[in-house]
Each structure stands twice: as structure tokens, then as C-alpha cells.
Short mmCIF file of C-alpha atoms in Angstrom, two decimals:
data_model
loop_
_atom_site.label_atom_id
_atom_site.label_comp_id
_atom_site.label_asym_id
_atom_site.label_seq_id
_atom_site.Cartn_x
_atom_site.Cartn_y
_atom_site.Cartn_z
CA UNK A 1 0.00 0.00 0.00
CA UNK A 2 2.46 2.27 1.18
CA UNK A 3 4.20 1.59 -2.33
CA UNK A 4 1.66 1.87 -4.52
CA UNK A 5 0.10 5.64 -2.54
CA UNK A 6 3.91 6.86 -3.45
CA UNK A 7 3.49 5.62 -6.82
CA UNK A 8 0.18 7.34 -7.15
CA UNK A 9 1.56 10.61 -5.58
CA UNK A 10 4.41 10.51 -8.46
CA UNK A 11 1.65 10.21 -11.20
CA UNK A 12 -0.12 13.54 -9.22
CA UNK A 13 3.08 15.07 -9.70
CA UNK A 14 3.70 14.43 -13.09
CA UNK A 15 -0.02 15.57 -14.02
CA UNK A 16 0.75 18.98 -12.36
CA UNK A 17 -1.73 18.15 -9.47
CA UNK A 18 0.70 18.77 -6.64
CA UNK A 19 -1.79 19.68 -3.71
CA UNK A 20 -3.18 16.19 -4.08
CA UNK A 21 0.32 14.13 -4.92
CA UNK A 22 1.49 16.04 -1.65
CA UNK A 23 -1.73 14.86 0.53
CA UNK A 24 -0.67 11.45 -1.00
CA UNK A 25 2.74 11.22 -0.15
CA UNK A 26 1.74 12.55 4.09
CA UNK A 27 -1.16 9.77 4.15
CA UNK A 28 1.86 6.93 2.96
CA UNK A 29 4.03 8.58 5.42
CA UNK A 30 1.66 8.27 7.89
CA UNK A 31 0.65 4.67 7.56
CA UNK A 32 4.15 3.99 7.50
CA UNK A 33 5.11 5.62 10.99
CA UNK A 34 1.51 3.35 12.19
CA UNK A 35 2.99 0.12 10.71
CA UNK A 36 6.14 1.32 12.53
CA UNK A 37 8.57 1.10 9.54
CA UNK A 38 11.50 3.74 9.59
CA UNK A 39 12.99 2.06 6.51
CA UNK A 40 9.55 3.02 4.68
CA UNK A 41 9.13 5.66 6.87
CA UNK A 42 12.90 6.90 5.15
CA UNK A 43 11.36 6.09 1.64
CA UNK A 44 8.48 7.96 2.06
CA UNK A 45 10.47 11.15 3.49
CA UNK A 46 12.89 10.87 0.76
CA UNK A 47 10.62 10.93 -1.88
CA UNK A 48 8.66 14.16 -0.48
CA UNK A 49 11.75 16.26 -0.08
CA UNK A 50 12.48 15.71 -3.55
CA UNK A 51 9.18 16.53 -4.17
CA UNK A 52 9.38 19.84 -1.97
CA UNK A 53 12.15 20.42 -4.11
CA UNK A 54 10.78 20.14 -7.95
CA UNK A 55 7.89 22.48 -7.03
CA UNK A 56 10.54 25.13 -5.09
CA UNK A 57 9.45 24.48 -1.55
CA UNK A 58 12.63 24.48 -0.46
CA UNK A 59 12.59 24.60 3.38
CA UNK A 60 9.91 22.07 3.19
CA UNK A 61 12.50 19.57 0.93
CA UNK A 62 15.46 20.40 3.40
CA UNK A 63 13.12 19.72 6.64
CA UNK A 64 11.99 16.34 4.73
CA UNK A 65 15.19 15.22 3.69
CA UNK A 66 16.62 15.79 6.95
CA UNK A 67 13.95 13.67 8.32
CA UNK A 68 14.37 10.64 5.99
CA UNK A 69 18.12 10.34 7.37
CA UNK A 70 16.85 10.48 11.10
CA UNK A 71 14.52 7.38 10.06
CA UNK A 72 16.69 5.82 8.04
CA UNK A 73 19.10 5.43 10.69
CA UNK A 74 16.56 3.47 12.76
CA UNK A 75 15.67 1.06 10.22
CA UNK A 76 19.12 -0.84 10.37
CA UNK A 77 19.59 -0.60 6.89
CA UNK A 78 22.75 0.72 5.53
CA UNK A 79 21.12 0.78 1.84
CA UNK A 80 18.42 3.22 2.70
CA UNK A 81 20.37 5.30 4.76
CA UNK A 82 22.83 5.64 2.35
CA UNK A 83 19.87 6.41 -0.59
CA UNK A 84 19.06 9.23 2.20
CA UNK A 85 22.09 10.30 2.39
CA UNK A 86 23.05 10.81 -1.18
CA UNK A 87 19.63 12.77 -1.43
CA UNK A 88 20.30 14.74 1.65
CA UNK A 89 23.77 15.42 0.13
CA UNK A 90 23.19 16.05 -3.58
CA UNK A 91 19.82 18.76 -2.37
CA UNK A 92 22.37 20.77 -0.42
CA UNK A 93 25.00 20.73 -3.23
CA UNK A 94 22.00 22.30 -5.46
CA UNK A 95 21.12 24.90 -3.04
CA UNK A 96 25.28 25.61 -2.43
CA UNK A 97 26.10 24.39 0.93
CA UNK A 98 29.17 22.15 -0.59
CA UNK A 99 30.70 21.25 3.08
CA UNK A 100 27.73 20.12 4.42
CA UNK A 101 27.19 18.36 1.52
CA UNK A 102 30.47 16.64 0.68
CA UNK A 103 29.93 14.59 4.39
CA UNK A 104 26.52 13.39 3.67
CA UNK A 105 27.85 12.17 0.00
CA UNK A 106 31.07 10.49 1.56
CA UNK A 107 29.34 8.67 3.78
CA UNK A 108 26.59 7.68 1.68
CA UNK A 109 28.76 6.21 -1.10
CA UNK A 110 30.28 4.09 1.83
CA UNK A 111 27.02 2.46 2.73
CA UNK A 112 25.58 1.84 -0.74
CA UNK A 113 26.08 -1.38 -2.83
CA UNK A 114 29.37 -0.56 -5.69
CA UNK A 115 27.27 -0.68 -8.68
CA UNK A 116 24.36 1.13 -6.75
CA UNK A 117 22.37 3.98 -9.05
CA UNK A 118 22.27 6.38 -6.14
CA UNK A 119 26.00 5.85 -5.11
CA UNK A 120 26.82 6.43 -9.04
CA UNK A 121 25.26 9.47 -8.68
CA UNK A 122 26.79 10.61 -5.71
CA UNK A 123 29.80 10.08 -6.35
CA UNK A 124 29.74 12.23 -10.06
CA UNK A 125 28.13 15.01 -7.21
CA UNK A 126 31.58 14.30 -5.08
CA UNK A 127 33.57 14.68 -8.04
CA UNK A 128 31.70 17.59 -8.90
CA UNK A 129 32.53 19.22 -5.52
CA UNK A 130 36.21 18.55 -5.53
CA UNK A 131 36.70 19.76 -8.67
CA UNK A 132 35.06 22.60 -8.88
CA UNK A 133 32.57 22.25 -11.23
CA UNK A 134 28.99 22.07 -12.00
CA UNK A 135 27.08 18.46 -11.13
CA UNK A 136 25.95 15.93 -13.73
CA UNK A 137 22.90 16.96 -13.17
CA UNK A 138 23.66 20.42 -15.30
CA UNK A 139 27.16 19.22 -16.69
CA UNK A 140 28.98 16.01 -17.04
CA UNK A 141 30.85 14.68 -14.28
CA UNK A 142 29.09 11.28 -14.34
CA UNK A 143 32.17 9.83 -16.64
CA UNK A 144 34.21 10.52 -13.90
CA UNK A 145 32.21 8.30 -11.39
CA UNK A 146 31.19 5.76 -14.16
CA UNK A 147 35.48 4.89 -13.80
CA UNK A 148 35.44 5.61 -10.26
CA UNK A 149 33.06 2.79 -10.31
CA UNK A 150 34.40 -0.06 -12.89
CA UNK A 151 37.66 0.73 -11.17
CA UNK A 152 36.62 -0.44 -7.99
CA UNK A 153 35.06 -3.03 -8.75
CA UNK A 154 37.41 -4.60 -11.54
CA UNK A 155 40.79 -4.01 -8.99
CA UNK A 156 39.18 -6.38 -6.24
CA UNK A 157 39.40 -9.33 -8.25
CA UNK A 158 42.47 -8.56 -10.76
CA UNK A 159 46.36 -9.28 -9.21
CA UNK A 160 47.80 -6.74 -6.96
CA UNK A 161 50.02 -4.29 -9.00
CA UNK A 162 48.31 -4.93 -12.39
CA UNK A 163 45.95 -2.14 -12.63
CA UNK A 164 47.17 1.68 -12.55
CA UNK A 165 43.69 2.96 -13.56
CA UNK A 166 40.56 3.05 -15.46
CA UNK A 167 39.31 6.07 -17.19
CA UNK A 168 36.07 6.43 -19.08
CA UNK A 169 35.90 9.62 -21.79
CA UNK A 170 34.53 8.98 -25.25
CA UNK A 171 35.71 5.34 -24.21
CA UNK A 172 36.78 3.00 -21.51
CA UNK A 173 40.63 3.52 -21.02
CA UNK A 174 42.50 1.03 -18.92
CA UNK A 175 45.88 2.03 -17.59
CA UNK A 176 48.23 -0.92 -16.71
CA UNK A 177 50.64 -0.49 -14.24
CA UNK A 178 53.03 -3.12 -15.65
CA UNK A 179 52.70 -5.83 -18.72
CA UNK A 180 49.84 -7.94 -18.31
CA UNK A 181 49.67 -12.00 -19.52
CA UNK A 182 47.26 -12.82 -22.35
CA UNK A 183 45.25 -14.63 -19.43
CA UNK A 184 45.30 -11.57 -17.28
CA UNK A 185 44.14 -9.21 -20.46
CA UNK A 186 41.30 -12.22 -20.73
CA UNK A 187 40.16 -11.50 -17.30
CA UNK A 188 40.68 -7.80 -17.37
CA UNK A 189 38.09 -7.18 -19.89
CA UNK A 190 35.63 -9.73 -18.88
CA UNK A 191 35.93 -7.79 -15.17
CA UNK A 192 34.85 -4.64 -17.13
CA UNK A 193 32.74 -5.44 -19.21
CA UNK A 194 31.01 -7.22 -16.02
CA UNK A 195 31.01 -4.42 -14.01
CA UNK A 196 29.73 -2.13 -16.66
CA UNK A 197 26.74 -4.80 -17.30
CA UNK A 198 26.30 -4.45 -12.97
CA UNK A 199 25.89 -0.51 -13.50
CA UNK A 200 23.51 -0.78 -16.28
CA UNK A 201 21.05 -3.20 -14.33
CA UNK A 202 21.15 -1.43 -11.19
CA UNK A 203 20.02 1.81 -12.94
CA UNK A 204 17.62 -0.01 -14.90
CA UNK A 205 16.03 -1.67 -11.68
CA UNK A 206 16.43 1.82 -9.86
CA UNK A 207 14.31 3.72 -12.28
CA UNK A 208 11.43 1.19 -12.36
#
């Protein structure tokens, strides 16, 4: 129920009728806090900040978003608290407040799963901070996570000392830090393409 009132409230939204995807999203928050379910309870508050935020409530998205970490930290799950943390992070990189927001992001993208879609895209807002620059969401820093990434993923299984680094620009580049075996090149791209195939699934099951 509680999943099916948020998907409801997103169909509101995307119809224009806010008022009532709002009223939505507080009656699934509410029967979540009833069932007692912080992990839902998280979900729910997550969703609404965002929410807040694409119709420029903006004290209301902070206040939500705040909210969903508080819950999420009772439900004893280190995935959704680190979903509210990347959200929590990447809203206050939007509205400027890049300290604040570089802790929340660091210590989401330590809780998620590797080829998570929400740790991909905190880590391109990470990048984004450190270097200056604007976040994939208005530029392109995503390549940089995308190798971020395949990187660590691909160096836990290959030989110690083989890989110097992965970069991804208009392609996949893999640095070697000395000269690899025919086996080890074998392995090497069967780890990438692998951990590429992982990214692609976990957005695709994220944005269902």
C-alpha cells in the first residue's frame, strides 16, 4: 500500500496536481510511521523532499530530507540510509552548501552497494565538488564516477600491481601499471565489461 500511494503521488506530480500528490505522499508517510517502519518511513520522506524540491518548496524539501536520514538510521539498513544520504547530500550541493554536503555524499557512497544507481550518482556530485565544477545533473561529471566505479570493482578481483587505472571519456581507457599476460588481459576485460553490465542493471532496476 504504502508503495503503490507513493506511486500514485508521483503520477499527481507528473499531471501537475501537486496539492493532491502532496496529501498522498503525508497519508503513505503516515501509515508507514503506524505500521512502525523507519525504513519506509525513510522512503516515504525521501521521496517528499524531492518533491518539496521540484515544485521550489525548499525549506519544506530540506526539513523532509533531513527527516528521511533520522529514520533511516533506525531502520538498520545501511542501503536506505545511504539512498538518504546521497539525497540529503546532492539537495544541499544544489542549493550551495558544498561542506555540508560533501559529508553526507562520503558517507553515503560508503554504505551503498558498488554498482548502486544512487552511489553512481553521488559520487559524479563528489567529483563535482572537488573539482570545482557544475554536477551531472547540469554538466557532465558522471564519466568521472562511471570509472570511479568499474575501477573499484574490476581491482578487487584482478592481481595486486596490475591495474594503474581506469578512465572512461569517449571510451573505456584502462591504464596498466606493468605488462599484463594474455590470461590476465582475458580477465581484465571480462571484469569490465562485467562491471559495466552491474551498473547498467542497477540503474535499470532503480528507475522502475
Amino acid at each position: 500500500m504504502i508503495e503503490s500511494s507513493q506511486a500514485l503521488a508521483l503520477a499527481l506530480n507528473e499531471k501537475g496536481d501537486n496539492a493532491e500528490a502532496e496529501n498522498v505522499y503525508r497519508l503513505a508517510f503516515q501509515e508507514a510511521k503506524r505500521a512502525r517502519l523507519p525504513g519506509k518511513m525513510a522512503q516515504v520522506l525521501c521521496n517528499l523532499g524531492l518533491f518539496y524540491s521540484e515544485v521550489d518548496q525548499q525549506e519544506k524539501a530540506e526539513n523532509a530530507l533531513r527527516l528521511s536520514v533520522k529514520a533511516a538510521m533506525k531502520s538498520e539498513s545501511d542501503k536506505m540510509l545511504g539512498r538518504s544520504l546521497a539525497c540529503l547530500g546532492i539537495y544541499l550541493q544544489h542549493q550551495g552548501e558544498l561542506v555540508e554536503a560533501r559529508t553526507h555524499l562520503v558517507k553515503a557512497i560508503e554504505r551503498l552497494p558498488k554498482a548502486h544507481s544512487d552511489r553512481f550518482s553521488a559520487m559524479g556530485h563528489l567529483f563535482a565538488i572537488r573539482d570545482g565544477s557544475v554536477c551531472s545533473c547540469y554538466g557532465d561529471s558522471s564519466r568521472k564516477a562511471i570509472s570511479a566505479i568499474v575501477e573499484e570493482i574490476v581491482r578487487q578481483s584482478l592481481p595486486a600491481g596490475l591495474l594503474k587505472s581506469i578512465s572512461f571519456g569517449s571510451e573505456l581507457s584502462v591504464e596498466l601499471a606493468r605488462e599484463a599476460t594474455e590470461e590476465e588481459i582475458g580477465n581484465l576485460q571480462d571484469l569490465v565489461e562485467a562491471a559495466m553490465g552491474q551498473i547498467r542493471s542497477q540503474v535499470k532496476r532503480q528507475r522502475r
